[in-house]
Coordinates of C-alpha atoms (C1' of nucleotides) in Angstrom, one line a residue:
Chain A
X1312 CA -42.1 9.9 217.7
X1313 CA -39.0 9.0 219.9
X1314 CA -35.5 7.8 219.3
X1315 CA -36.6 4.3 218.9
X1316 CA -39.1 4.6 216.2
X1317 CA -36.9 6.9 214.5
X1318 CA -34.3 4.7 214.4
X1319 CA -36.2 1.8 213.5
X1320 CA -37.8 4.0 210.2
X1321 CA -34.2 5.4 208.8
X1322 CA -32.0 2.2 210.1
X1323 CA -30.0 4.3 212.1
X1324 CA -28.4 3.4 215.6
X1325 CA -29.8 5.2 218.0
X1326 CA -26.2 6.6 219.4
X1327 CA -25.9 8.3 216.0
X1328 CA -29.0 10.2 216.3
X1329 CA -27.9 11.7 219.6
X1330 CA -24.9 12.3 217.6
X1331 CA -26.3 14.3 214.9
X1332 CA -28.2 16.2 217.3
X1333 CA -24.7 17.1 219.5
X1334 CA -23.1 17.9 216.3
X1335 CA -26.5 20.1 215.7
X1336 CA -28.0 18.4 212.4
X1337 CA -31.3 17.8 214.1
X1338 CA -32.8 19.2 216.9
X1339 CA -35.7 17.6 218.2
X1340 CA -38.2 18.9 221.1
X1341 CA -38.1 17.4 224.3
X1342 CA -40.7 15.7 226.0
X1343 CA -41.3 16.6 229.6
X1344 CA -39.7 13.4 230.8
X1345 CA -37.0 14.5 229.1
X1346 CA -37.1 11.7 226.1
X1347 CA -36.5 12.9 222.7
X1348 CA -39.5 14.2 220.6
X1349 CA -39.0 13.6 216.4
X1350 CA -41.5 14.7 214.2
X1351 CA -42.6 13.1 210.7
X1352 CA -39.9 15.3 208.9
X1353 CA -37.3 13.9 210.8
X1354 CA -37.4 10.9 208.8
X1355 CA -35.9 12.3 205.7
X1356 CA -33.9 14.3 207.2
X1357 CA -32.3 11.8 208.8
X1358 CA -31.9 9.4 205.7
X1359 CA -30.6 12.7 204.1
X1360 CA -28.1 13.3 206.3
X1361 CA -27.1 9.6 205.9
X1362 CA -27.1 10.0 202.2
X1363 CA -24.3 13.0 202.4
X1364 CA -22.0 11.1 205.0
X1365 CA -21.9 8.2 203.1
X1366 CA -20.8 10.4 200.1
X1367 CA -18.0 11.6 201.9
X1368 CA -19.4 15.5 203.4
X1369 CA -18.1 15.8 207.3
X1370 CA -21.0 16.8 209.4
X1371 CA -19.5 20.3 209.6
X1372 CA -20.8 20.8 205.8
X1373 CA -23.5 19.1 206.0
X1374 CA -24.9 21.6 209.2
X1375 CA -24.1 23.8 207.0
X1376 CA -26.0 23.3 203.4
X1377 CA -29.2 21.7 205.4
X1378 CA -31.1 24.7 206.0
X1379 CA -30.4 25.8 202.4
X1380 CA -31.8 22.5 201.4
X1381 CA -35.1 23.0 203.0
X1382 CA -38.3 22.5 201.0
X1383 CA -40.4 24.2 201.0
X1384 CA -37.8 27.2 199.9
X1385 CA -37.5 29.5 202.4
X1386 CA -34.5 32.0 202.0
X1387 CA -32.4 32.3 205.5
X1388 CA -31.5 35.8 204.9
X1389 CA -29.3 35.3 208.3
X1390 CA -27.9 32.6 206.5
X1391 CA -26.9 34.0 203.4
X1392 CA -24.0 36.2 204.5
X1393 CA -21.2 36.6 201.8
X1394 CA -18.9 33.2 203.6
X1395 CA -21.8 31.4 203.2
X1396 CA -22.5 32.3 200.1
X1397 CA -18.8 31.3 199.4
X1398 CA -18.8 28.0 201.6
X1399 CA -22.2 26.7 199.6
X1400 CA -20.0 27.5 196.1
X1401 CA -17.0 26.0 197.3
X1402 CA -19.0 22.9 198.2
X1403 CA -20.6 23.1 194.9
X1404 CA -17.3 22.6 193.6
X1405 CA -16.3 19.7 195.4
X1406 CA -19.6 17.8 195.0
X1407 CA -18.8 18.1 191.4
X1408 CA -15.9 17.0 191.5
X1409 CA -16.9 13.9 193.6
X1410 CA -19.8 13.5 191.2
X1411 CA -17.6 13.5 188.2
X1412 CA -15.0 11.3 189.8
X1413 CA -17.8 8.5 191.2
X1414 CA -19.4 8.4 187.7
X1415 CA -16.2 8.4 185.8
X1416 CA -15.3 5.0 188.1
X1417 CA -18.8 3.7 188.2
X1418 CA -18.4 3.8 183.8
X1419 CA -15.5 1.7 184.1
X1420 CA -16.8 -0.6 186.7
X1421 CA -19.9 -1.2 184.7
X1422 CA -17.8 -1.9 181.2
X1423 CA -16.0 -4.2 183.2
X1424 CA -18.8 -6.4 184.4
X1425 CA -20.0 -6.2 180.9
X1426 CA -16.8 -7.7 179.3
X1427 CA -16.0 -9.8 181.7
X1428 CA -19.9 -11.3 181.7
X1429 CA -19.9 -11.1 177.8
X1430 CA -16.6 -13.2 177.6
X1431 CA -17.7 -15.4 180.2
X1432 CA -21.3 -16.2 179.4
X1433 CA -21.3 -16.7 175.7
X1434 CA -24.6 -17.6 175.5
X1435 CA -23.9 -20.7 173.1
X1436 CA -28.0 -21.8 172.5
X1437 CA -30.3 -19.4 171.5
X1438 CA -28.4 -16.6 169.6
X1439 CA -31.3 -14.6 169.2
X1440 CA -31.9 -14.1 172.8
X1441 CA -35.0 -12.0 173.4
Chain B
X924 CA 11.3 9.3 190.1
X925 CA 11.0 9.3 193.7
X926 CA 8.4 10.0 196.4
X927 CA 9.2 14.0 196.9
X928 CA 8.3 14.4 193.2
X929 CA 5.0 12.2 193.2
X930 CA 4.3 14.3 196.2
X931 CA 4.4 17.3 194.6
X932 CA 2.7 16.3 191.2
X933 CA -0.7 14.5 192.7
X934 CA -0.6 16.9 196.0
X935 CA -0.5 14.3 198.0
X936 CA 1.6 14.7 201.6
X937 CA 3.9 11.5 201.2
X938 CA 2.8 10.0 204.6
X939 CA -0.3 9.1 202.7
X940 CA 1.5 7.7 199.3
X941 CA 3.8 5.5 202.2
X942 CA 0.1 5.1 203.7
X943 CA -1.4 4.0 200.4
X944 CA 1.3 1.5 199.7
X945 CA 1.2 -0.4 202.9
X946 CA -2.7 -0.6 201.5
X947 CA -1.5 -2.3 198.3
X948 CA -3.2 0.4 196.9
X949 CA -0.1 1.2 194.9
X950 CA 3.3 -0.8 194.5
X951 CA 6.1 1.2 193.5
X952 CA 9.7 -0.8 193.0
X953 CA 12.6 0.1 195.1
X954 CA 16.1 1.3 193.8
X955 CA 19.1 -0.1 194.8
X956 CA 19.3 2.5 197.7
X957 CA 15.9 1.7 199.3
X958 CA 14.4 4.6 197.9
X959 CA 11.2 4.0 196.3
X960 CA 10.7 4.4 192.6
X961 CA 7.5 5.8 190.7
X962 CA 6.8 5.7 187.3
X963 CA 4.9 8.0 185.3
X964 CA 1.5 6.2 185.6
X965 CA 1.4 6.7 189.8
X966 CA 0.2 10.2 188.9
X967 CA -2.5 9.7 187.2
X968 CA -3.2 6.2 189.5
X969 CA -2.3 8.4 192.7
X970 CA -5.6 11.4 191.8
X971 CA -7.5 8.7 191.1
X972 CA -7.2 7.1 194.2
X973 CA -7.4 10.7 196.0
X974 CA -10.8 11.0 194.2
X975 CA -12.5 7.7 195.2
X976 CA -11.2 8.2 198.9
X977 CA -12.6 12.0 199.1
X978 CA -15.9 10.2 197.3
X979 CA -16.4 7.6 200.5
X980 CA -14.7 4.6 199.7
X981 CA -12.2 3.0 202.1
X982 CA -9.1 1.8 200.9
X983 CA -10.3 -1.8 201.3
X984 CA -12.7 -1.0 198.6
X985 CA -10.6 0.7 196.1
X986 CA -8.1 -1.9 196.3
X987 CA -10.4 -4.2 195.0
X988 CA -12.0 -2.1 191.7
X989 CA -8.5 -0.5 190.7
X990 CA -7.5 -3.4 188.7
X991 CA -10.3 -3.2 187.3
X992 CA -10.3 0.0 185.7
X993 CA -6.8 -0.1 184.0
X994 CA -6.4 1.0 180.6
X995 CA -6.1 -0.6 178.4
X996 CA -9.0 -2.4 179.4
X997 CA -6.9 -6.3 180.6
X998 CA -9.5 -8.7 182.1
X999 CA -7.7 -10.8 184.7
X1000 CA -9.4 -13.5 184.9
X1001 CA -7.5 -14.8 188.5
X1002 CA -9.7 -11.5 189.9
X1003 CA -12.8 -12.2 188.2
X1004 CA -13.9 -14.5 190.9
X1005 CA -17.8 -15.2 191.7
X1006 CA -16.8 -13.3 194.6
X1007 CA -15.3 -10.6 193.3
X1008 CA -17.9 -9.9 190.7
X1009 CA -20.3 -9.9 193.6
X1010 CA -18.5 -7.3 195.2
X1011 CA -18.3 -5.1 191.9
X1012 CA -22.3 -5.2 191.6
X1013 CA -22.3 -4.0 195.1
X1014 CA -19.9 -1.4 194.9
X1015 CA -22.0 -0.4 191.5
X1016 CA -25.1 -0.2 193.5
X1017 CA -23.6 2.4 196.4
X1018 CA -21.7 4.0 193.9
X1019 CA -25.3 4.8 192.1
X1020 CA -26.8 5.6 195.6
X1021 CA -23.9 8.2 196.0
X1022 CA -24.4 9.6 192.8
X1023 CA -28.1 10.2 193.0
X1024 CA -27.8 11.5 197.0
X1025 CA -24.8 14.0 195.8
X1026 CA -26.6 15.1 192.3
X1027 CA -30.0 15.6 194.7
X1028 CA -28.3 17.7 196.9
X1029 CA -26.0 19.5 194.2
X1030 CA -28.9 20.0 192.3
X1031 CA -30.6 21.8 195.7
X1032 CA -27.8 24.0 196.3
X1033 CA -27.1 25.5 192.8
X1034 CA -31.3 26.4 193.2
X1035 CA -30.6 27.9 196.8
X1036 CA -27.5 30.1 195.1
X1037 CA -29.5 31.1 191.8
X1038 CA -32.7 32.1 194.0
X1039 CA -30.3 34.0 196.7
X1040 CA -28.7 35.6 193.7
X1041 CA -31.5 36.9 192.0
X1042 CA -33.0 38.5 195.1
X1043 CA -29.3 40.0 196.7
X1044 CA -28.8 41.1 193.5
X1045 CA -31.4 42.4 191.2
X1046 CA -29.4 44.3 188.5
X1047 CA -31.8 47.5 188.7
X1048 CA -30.3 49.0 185.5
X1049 CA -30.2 47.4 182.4
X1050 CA -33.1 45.8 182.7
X1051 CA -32.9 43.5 179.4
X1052 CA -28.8 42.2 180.3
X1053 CA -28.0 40.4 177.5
Chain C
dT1460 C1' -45.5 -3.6 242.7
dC1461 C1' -42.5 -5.7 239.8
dG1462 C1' -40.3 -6.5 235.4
dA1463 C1' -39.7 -5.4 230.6
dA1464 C1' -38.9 -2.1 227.4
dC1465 C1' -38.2 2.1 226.7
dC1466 C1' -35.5 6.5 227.6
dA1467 C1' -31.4 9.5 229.5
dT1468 C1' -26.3 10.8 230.0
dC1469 C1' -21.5 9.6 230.3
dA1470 C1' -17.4 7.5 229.0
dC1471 C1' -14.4 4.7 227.0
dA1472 C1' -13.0 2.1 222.7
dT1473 C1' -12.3 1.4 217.7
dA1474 C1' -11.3 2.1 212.7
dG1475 C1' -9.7 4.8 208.9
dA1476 C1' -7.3 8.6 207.0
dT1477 C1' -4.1 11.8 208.2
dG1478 C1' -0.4 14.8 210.9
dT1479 C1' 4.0 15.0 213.0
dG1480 C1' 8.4 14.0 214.6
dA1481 C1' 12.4 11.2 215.9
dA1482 C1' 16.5 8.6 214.4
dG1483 C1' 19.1 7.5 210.9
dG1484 C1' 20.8 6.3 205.7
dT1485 C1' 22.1 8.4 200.9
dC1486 C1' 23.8 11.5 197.8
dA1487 C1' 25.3 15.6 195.4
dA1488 C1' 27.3 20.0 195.5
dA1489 C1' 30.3 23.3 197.9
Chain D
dT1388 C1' 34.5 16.3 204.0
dT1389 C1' 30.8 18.4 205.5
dT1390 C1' 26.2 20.2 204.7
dG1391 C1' 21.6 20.1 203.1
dA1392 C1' 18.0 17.9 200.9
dC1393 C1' 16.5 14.0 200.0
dC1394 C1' 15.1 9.2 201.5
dT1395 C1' 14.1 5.3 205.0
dT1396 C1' 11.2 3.1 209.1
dC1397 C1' 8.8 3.6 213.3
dA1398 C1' 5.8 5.4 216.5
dC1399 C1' 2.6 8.1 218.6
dA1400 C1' -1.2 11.8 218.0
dT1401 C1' -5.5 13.5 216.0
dC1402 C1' -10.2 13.8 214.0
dT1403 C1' -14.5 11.9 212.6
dA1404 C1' -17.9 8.6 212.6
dT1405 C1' -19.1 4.8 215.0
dG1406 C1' -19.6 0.7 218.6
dT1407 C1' -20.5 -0.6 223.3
dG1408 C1' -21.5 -0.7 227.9
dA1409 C1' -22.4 1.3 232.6
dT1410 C1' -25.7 3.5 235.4
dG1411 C1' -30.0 5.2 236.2
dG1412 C1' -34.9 7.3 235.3
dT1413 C1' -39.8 6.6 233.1
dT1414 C1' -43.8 4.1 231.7
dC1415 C1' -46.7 0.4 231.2
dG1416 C1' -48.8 -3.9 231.5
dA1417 C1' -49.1 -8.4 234.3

DNA sequence: TCGAACCATCACATAGATGTGAAGGTCAAA
DNA sequence: TTTGACCTTCACATCTATGTGATGGTTCGA
């Protein structure tokens, strides 16, 4: 498939795509005209890589932890040198954190819509709703 | 007490605790000399902040849920605008999305580390550990 | 063969969070 | 009273992810 469809399927500009691929998250085949060439995978990929940028990871990381992410599993022994090991556990760390700190806020966010809906939609017929 | 120590306690340079005031984020008072003046709940106010910003949100963002999550739990009713509840659901919604796309990924590393571990290092005595 | 709709590269612009430094005021301790 | 460690504002720089547009090649259907 080529940029266009790609970008159509994971609703991502097309100028970001070429920017994944400069900051080598993808890397898709070339066609002999020279267009880019994005196979079926690249479609989760993509909304994957998305997914981690909107959560905050710099496309540095990201490059980093995607071929450990890869399904099926397939060890990178190349990969898995001792500061990568390191990196991945550090990251670990921080996604935990981030994890804890977005659930911790979304908690209070939901409590708040509840009160504030409670308190202003008393419901005043039908007491026994549902 | 004054910027330098707010500084130190949250780890925060004080460019960005200047920065996050012109943001509204957080509204210290001002002695007599200019200087401004923190109280003791900036701290806690300040790593909260520092946690939502390195989860993704932009400042616009958290300026708009913090009132919402003060303890104790105060309802203002002047924010609790059709609007502003609208913008809370939203905020819910990516704050979910984040959650599941950080857990998924978390979730992937900590396999990738536990199945690297196991064959790097395949404790060849003491066969029954623990 | 022409035009529309793709594609390519390149370059410059923007927005948000942050770094850095200049120029100067305040204050306490030596 | 001077020095050093604070503080102030202001301004410009940087990095990352993104927007936007110029310029030109490819392909395909009318």
């Amino acid at each position: 498939m080529r940029i266009g469809e790609l970008a159509e399927r994971t609703g991502t500009p097309r100028r970001l795509l070429r920017y994944y691929e400069e900051q080598e998250l993808i890397m898709p085949t070339r066609c002999a005209n020279g267009y880019r060439d994005y196979d079926e995978r690249f479609v989760d990929r993509v909304v994957q890589i998305r997914g981690l940028l909107d959560a905050g990871l710099p496309t540095r990381i990201i490059k980093q932890i995607l071929p450990c992410l890869d399904k099926p599993r397939v060890i990178h022994f190349k990969d898995a040198t001792p500061e990568m090991l390191a990196t991945l556990e550090g990251e670990l760390d921080r996604m935990n954190h981030r994890i804890a700190c977005l659930t911790r806020n979304r908690d209070a966010i939901e409590e708040y819509l509840e009160v504030v809906r409670r308190s202003k939609a008393p419901e005043p017929s039908a007491p026994g709703g549902r």
